[in-house]
CSV table of C-alpha atoms in Angstrom, one decimal:
chain,number,residue,atom,x,y,z
N,1,MET,CA,-62.2,12.2,-4.4
N,2,ILE,CA,-58.8,10.6,-4.6
N,3,VAL,CA,-59.1,10.0,-8.2
N,4,SER,CA,-60.3,13.6,-8.9
N,5,GLU,CA,-57.4,15.0,-6.9
N,6,LEU,CA,-54.9,12.9,-8.6
N,7,PHE,CA,-55.8,13.8,-12.2
N,8,CYS,CA,-56.0,17.5,-11.4
N,9,GLY,CA,-52.3,17.5,-12.1
N,10,GLY,CA,-52.9,16.5,-15.7
N,11,MET,CA,-52.6,13.4,-18.0
N,12,PRO,CA,-50.2,12.9,-20.8
N,13,ARG,CA,-51.5,14.4,-24.0
N,14,SER,CA,-50.9,11.3,-26.0
N,15,GLN,CA,-49.3,8.1,-25.9
N,16,GLY,CA,-47.0,9.2,-28.6
N,17,GLU,CA,-45.7,12.0,-26.4
N,18,VAL,CA,-44.8,9.8,-23.6
N,19,GLU,CA,-41.7,7.6,-24.1
N,20,GLY,CA,-40.6,5.0,-21.5
N,21,SER,CA,-38.2,6.2,-18.8
N,22,LEU,CA,-37.1,2.8,-17.5
N,23,PRO,CA,-33.9,1.5,-19.2
N,24,GLY,CA,-34.5,-1.4,-21.5
N,25,PHE,CA,-38.4,-0.9,-21.5
N,26,GLY,CA,-38.8,1.9,-24.0
N,27,ARG,CA,-37.1,4.9,-25.7
N,28,GLU,CA,-35.3,7.2,-23.5
N,29,SER,CA,-36.5,10.5,-24.8
N,30,HIS,CA,-39.5,12.5,-23.4
N,31,THR,CA,-41.2,15.7,-24.5
N,32,GLU,CA,-40.9,18.2,-21.6
N,33,ASP,CA,-44.6,18.7,-21.4
N,34,SER,CA,-45.5,15.1,-21.0
N,35,GLU,CA,-42.6,14.5,-18.6
N,36,ALA,CA,-43.8,17.3,-16.3
N,37,GLU,CA,-47.6,16.2,-16.4
N,38,MET,CA,-46.8,12.7,-15.4
N,39,ALA,CA,-44.4,14.0,-12.7
N,40,ASN,CA,-47.4,16.1,-11.4
N,41,ILE,CA,-49.6,12.9,-11.2
N,42,ILE,CA,-47.0,11.1,-9.0
N,43,SER,CA,-46.6,14.3,-6.9
N,44,ASN,CA,-50.3,14.6,-6.4
N,45,LEU,CA,-50.6,10.9,-5.5
N,46,TRP,CA,-47.8,11.2,-2.9
N,47,ALA,CA,-49.5,14.2,-1.3
N,48,ILE,CA,-52.9,12.3,-1.1
N,49,LEU,CA,-51.2,9.4,0.6
N,50,ARG,CA,-49.4,11.6,3.0
N,51,SER,CA,-52.3,13.7,4.0
N,52,ASN,CA,-54.2,10.7,5.3
N,53,PHE,CA,-51.7,9.9,8.1
N,54,GLU,CA,-50.3,13.4,9.0
N,55,SER,CA,-51.7,13.0,12.5
N,56,SER,CA,-49.9,9.7,13.2
N,57,ARG,CA,-46.5,10.0,14.9
N,58,ARG,CA,-45.3,6.5,14.1
N,59,MET,CA,-46.4,6.8,10.5
N,60,HIS,CA,-44.2,10.0,10.2
N,61,GLN,CA,-41.3,7.8,11.5
N,62,LEU,CA,-42.1,5.0,9.1
N,63,LEU,CA,-42.2,7.4,6.1
N,64,LEU,CA,-38.9,9.0,7.1
N,65,GLY,CA,-37.2,5.5,7.4
N,66,ALA,CA,-38.7,4.4,4.0
N,67,LEU,CA,-37.4,7.7,2.4
N,68,LEU,CA,-34.0,7.2,4.0
N,69,ILE,CA,-33.7,3.7,2.8
N,70,THR,CA,-34.7,4.6,-0.7
N,71,GLY,CA,-32.4,7.6,-0.8
N,72,GLY,CA,-29.5,5.5,0.5
N,73,VAL,CA,-30.0,2.7,-2.1
N,74,PHE,CA,-30.5,5.2,-5.0
N,75,GLY,CA,-28.3,8.1,-3.9
N,76,GLU,CA,-25.4,7.1,-6.3
N,77,GLN,CA,-27.8,6.2,-9.1
N,78,THR,CA,-29.7,9.5,-8.8
N,79,VAL,CA,-26.5,11.5,-9.2
N,80,ALA,CA,-25.7,9.6,-12.4
N,81,ALA,CA,-29.1,9.4,-14.0
N,82,LYS,CA,-30.7,12.6,-12.5
N,83,GLU,CA,-33.9,10.8,-11.7
N,84,VAL,CA,-35.7,8.2,-9.6
N,85,PRO,CA,-38.5,6.4,-11.4
N,86,ALA,CA,-41.7,5.8,-9.3
N,87,GLN,CA,-44.9,3.8,-9.8
N,88,GLY,CA,-48.3,5.2,-8.8
N,89,ARG,CA,-51.5,3.4,-8.6
N,90,VAL,CA,-55.1,4.3,-8.0
N,91,PHE,CA,-57.7,1.5,-7.6
N,92,ALA,CA,-61.1,0.4,-6.6
N,93,GLY,CA,-62.0,-3.3,-5.5
N,94,LEU,CA,-64.3,-5.7,-3.8
N,95,SER,CA,-63.5,-8.3,-1.2
N,96,GLN,CA,-65.6,-11.4,-0.1
N,97,VAL,CA,-66.1,-11.4,3.7
N,98,LYS,CA,-68.0,-13.3,6.2
N,99,PRO,CA,-68.1,-11.6,9.6
N,100,THR,CA,-70.3,-14.1,11.5
N,101,GLN,CA,-70.9,-12.1,14.8
N,102,PHE,CA,-71.6,-8.9,12.9
N,103,ASN,CA,-74.0,-10.7,10.5
N,104,ASP,CA,-75.8,-12.4,13.3
N,105,GLU,CA,-76.5,-9.1,15.0
N,106,MET,CA,-77.6,-7.4,11.7
N,107,ARG,CA,-79.9,-10.3,11.1
N,108,ALA,CA,-81.4,-10.0,14.6
N,109,GLN,CA,-81.9,-6.2,14.1
N,110,GLY,CA,-83.6,-6.6,10.7
N,111,LEU,CA,-80.7,-5.2,8.8
N,112,LYS,CA,-78.9,-6.5,5.7
N,113,GLU,CA,-75.9,-8.8,6.2
N,114,LEU,CA,-72.3,-8.0,5.1
N,115,THR,CA,-71.0,-10.4,2.4
N,116,GLN,CA,-69.0,-8.1,0.1
N,117,ALA,CA,-66.8,-5.1,1.2
N,118,GLY,CA,-66.0,-2.4,-1.3
N,119,MET,CA,-62.8,-0.4,-1.2
N,120,PHE,CA,-60.7,2.3,-2.9
N,121,GLY,CA,-57.2,3.8,-2.6
N,122,ALA,CA,-53.9,4.8,-3.9
N,123,GLU,CA,-50.4,3.5,-3.9
N,124,ILE,CA,-46.9,4.7,-4.6
N,125,THR,CA,-43.6,2.5,-4.8
N,126,PHE,CA,-40.0,3.1,-5.8
N,127,PRO,CA,-37.6,0.6,-7.2
N,128,MET,CA,-35.0,-0.7,-4.8
N,129,LEU,CA,-33.3,-3.4,-6.9
N,130,LYS,CA,-33.8,-4.4,-10.5
N,131,ILE,CA,-37.2,-6.0,-10.0
N,132,PHE,CA,-38.1,-5.1,-6.4
N,133,GLU,CA,-40.2,-2.2,-5.5
N,134,LEU,CA,-40.9,-0.7,-2.1
N,135,GLY,CA,-43.6,1.8,-1.1
N,136,MET,CA,-46.9,2.6,0.6
N,137,SER,CA,-50.6,2.2,0.0
N,138,TYR,CA,-53.8,3.6,1.5
N,139,THR,CA,-57.2,2.0,1.4
N,140,ARG,CA,-60.6,3.2,2.5
N,141,ARG,CA,-63.7,1.1,3.1
N,142,PRO,CA,-67.0,3.0,3.4
N,143,LEU,CA,-69.8,0.4,3.9
N,144,PHE,CA,-73.5,1.0,4.6
N,145,LEU,CA,-76.3,-1.5,5.5
N,146,ASP,CA,-79.9,-0.6,5.6
N,147,GLU,CA,-83.0,-2.4,6.5
N,148,LYS,CA,-83.9,-5.7,4.9
N,149,ASP,CA,-87.6,-4.6,4.5
N,150,SER,CA,-87.6,-1.0,4.1
N,151,VAL,CA,-90.1,1.0,6.2
N,152,GLN,CA,-90.7,4.6,5.6
N,153,SER,CA,-91.4,5.5,9.2
N,154,THR,CA,-88.1,4.1,10.5
N,155,GLU,CA,-84.5,4.9,9.5
N,156,TYR,CA,-82.5,2.1,10.9
N,157,GLU,CA,-79.0,1.3,9.5
N,158,ALA,CA,-75.6,0.4,10.2
N,159,SER,CA,-72.3,1.8,8.7
N,160,LEU,CA,-68.7,0.7,8.7
N,161,THR,CA,-65.6,2.8,7.9
N,162,GLN,CA,-62.2,1.6,7.9
N,163,ASP,CA,-58.9,3.4,6.9
N,164,ALA,CA,-55.8,1.3,6.4
N,165,VAL,CA,-52.1,2.1,5.5
N,166,PHE,CA,-49.8,-0.6,4.2
N,167,GLY,CA,-46.1,-0.9,3.6
N,168,VAL,CA,-45.9,-2.7,0.2
N,169,ALA,CA,-43.2,-4.8,-1.4
N,170,ARG,CA,-43.6,-5.9,-5.0
N,171,VAL,CA,-41.5,-8.1,-7.2
N,172,ALA,CA,-42.0,-7.1,-10.8
N,173,PHE,CA,-41.1,-10.4,-12.6
N,174,PHE,CA,-42.4,-9.5,-16.1
N,175,LYS,CA,-42.0,-6.2,-17.9
N,176,THR,CA,-42.4,-5.1,-21.5
N,177,PRO,CA,-43.6,-1.9,-23.0
N,178,TRP,CA,-47.1,-3.4,-23.2
N,179,LEU,CA,-47.4,-5.7,-20.2
N,180,ARG,CA,-46.5,-5.5,-16.4
N,181,ALA,CA,-46.8,-8.4,-13.9
N,182,ASP,CA,-45.9,-8.7,-10.3
N,183,VAL,CA,-46.3,-10.5,-7.0
N,184,PHE,CA,-46.6,-8.6,-3.7
N,185,GLY,CA,-46.8,-8.7,0.0
N,186,ALA,CA,-48.0,-5.9,2.3
N,187,VAL,CA,-48.3,-5.3,6.0
N,188,GLY,CA,-49.9,-2.3,7.9
N,189,GLY,CA,-52.5,-1.2,10.3
N,190,ALA,CA,-56.2,0.0,10.3
N,191,ASN,CA,-58.6,2.3,12.2
N,192,THR,CA,-62.2,1.0,12.3
N,193,SER,CA,-65.6,2.4,13.3
N,194,ILE,CA,-69.0,0.7,13.3
N,195,LYS,CA,-72.2,2.8,14.0
N,196,ILE,CA,-75.6,1.2,14.5
N,197,LYS,CA,-78.9,2.6,14.8
N,198,THR,CA,-81.9,0.4,15.4
N,199,ALA,CA,-85.3,0.3,17.4
N,200,THR,CA,-83.2,-0.9,20.5
N,201,GLN,CA,-79.7,0.3,19.8
N,202,ASP,CA,-77.9,3.6,19.0
N,203,GLY,CA,-74.2,3.8,19.3
N,204,GLU,CA,-70.7,3.1,17.9
N,205,LEU,CA,-68.0,0.5,18.1
N,206,ALA,CA,-64.6,1.9,17.5
N,207,LYS,CA,-61.0,0.5,17.3
N,208,LYS,CA,-58.9,3.5,16.7
N,209,GLU,CA,-55.5,5.0,17.5
N,210,ALA,CA,-55.6,8.5,16.5
N,211,ASN,CA,-52.1,9.6,18.0
N,212,ASP,CA,-50.1,6.3,17.9
N,213,TRP,CA,-50.3,4.8,14.4
N,214,PHE,CA,-53.1,2.3,13.7
N,215,ALA,CA,-55.1,0.0,15.9
N,216,THR,CA,-55.3,-3.4,14.2
N,217,LEU,CA,-52.7,-5.3,12.2
N,218,VAL,CA,-53.7,-6.0,8.6
N,219,THR,CA,-51.8,-8.0,5.8
N,220,ARG,CA,-52.2,-8.6,2.1
N,221,ALA,CA,-50.6,-10.8,-0.5
N,222,GLY,CA,-51.4,-11.5,-4.2
N,223,ALA,CA,-50.4,-10.6,-7.7
N,224,SER,CA,-51.3,-8.0,-10.4
N,225,VAL,CA,-51.2,-7.8,-14.2
N,226,GLY,CA,-51.3,-4.4,-16.2
N,227,VAL,CA,-51.9,-3.9,-19.8
N,228,GLY,CA,-51.1,-0.6,-21.5
N,229,TYR,CA,-48.2,1.3,-23.3
N,230,ASN,CA,-45.0,2.8,-21.8
N,231,GLN,CA,-46.1,4.5,-18.6
N,232,VAL,CA,-49.9,4.2,-18.4
N,233,PHE,CA,-51.5,0.8,-17.7
N,234,PHE,CA,-54.9,-0.6,-16.8
N,235,TYR,CA,-54.3,-3.3,-14.3
N,236,VAL,CA,-56.1,-6.1,-12.4
N,237,GLU,CA,-55.0,-7.2,-8.9
N,238,GLY,CA,-56.1,-10.3,-7.0
N,239,GLY,CA,-55.1,-11.4,-3.4
N,240,TYR,CA,-56.0,-12.3,0.2
N,241,GLU,CA,-56.3,-10.0,3.1
N,242,THR,CA,-56.1,-10.9,6.8
N,243,ASN,CA,-58.2,-8.2,8.7
N,244,LYS,CA,-59.7,-9.0,12.1
N,245,VAL,CA,-60.9,-6.3,14.4
N,246,ASP,CA,-61.5,-6.9,18.1
N,247,SER,CA,-61.5,-5.2,21.5
N,248,PHE,CA,-63.9,-2.5,20.4
N,249,LYS,CA,-64.6,0.7,22.4
N,250,ARG,CA,-68.3,1.0,22.8
N,251,THR,CA,-70.4,4.3,23.2
N,252,GLY,CA,-74.1,4.7,23.2
N,253,ASN,CA,-76.5,1.9,24.2
N,254,LEU,CA,-75.1,-1.1,22.2
N,255,ASN,CA,-75.2,-4.6,23.4
N,256,GLY,CA,-72.2,-6.9,23.7
N,257,ASN,CA,-73.2,-9.3,20.8
N,258,ILE,CA,-70.5,-8.0,18.5
N,259,GLN,CA,-67.1,-8.7,20.0
N,260,SER,CA,-65.0,-8.9,16.8
N,261,LEU,CA,-65.4,-8.1,13.1
N,262,ASP,CA,-63.5,-10.3,10.6
N,263,LEU,CA,-63.1,-8.7,7.2
N,264,SER,CA,-60.6,-11.3,6.0
N,265,GLY,CA,-61.1,-12.8,2.7
N,266,SER,CA,-60.1,-12.8,-1.0
N,267,TYR,CA,-60.4,-9.6,-3.0
N,268,VAL,CA,-60.1,-8.3,-6.7
N,269,SER,CA,-59.4,-4.7,-7.6
N,270,ILE,CA,-59.0,-2.8,-10.8
N,271,GLY,CA,-57.3,0.5,-11.5
N,272,LEU,CA,-54.7,2.7,-13.4
N,273,MET,CA,-50.9,2.3,-13.0
N,274,PHE,CA,-48.4,5.0,-13.8
N,275,ASP,CA,-45.0,3.2,-14.2
N,276,GLY,CA,-41.6,4.6,-14.6
N,277,VAL,CA,-42.4,8.4,-13.9
N,278,LYS,CA,-39.6,10.6,-12.7
N,279,ALA,CA,-40.2,11.4,-9.0
N,280,THR,CA,-37.3,13.7,-8.5
N,281,ARG,CA,-34.6,15.5,-10.6
N,282,ASN,CA,-31.3,17.1,-9.8
């Protein structure tokens, strides 16, 4: 859904039409059409990120603060250059996890265990200094576990959904028209829901904060490398995430065997990066 919404704004018609917009990393000219199309991509990406936390009062404050900081640092530059370059990313990935309590209960209920957690999301960052970029990232994890031995007469299952928003800081230590490399750190929050339906249990474990930002602290650190030309890159990212959820609120007739859920572990993701696109113009 995120990928389809992002690309509805249009892609550049060809690599030849899109010239680099970052000083020192490509020619300075753009065609008007390709420039507008790439700006639409960044605009759509920002709208997607913003729509996922419109109900959060603290997130609004955090967004406003980030925008004010970015505006303060780049106010003078924007007047001179009439542009603020941005970097947008869409991605999908897989993390290696080992939630012991959760897997013990899944095994006891005849369900499959959780060893890998898929995810997808989007990110937008703005340059703050020569190689420093600051922004926000949204990640969603939709996970489903069915029975180890499928039986037609039963529909026992467990599902896990987690939405996380991060503040991201990247240090882009290597840039050419063909290659990008950076290291990053991220900190944020997550809302988590686990639904279980078996022969003896039917209910939900939830750790959510609908009106006061997010319920669980999560962090990430790692590096990414992108290969492409001018503004469009295919990239690979690897890192480690700390993500442990506890103090669940229980509804239904669930037992107390799952007191915490540890989704911490290493991960790898792949995606598309749109680098150096104009986010605003005077």
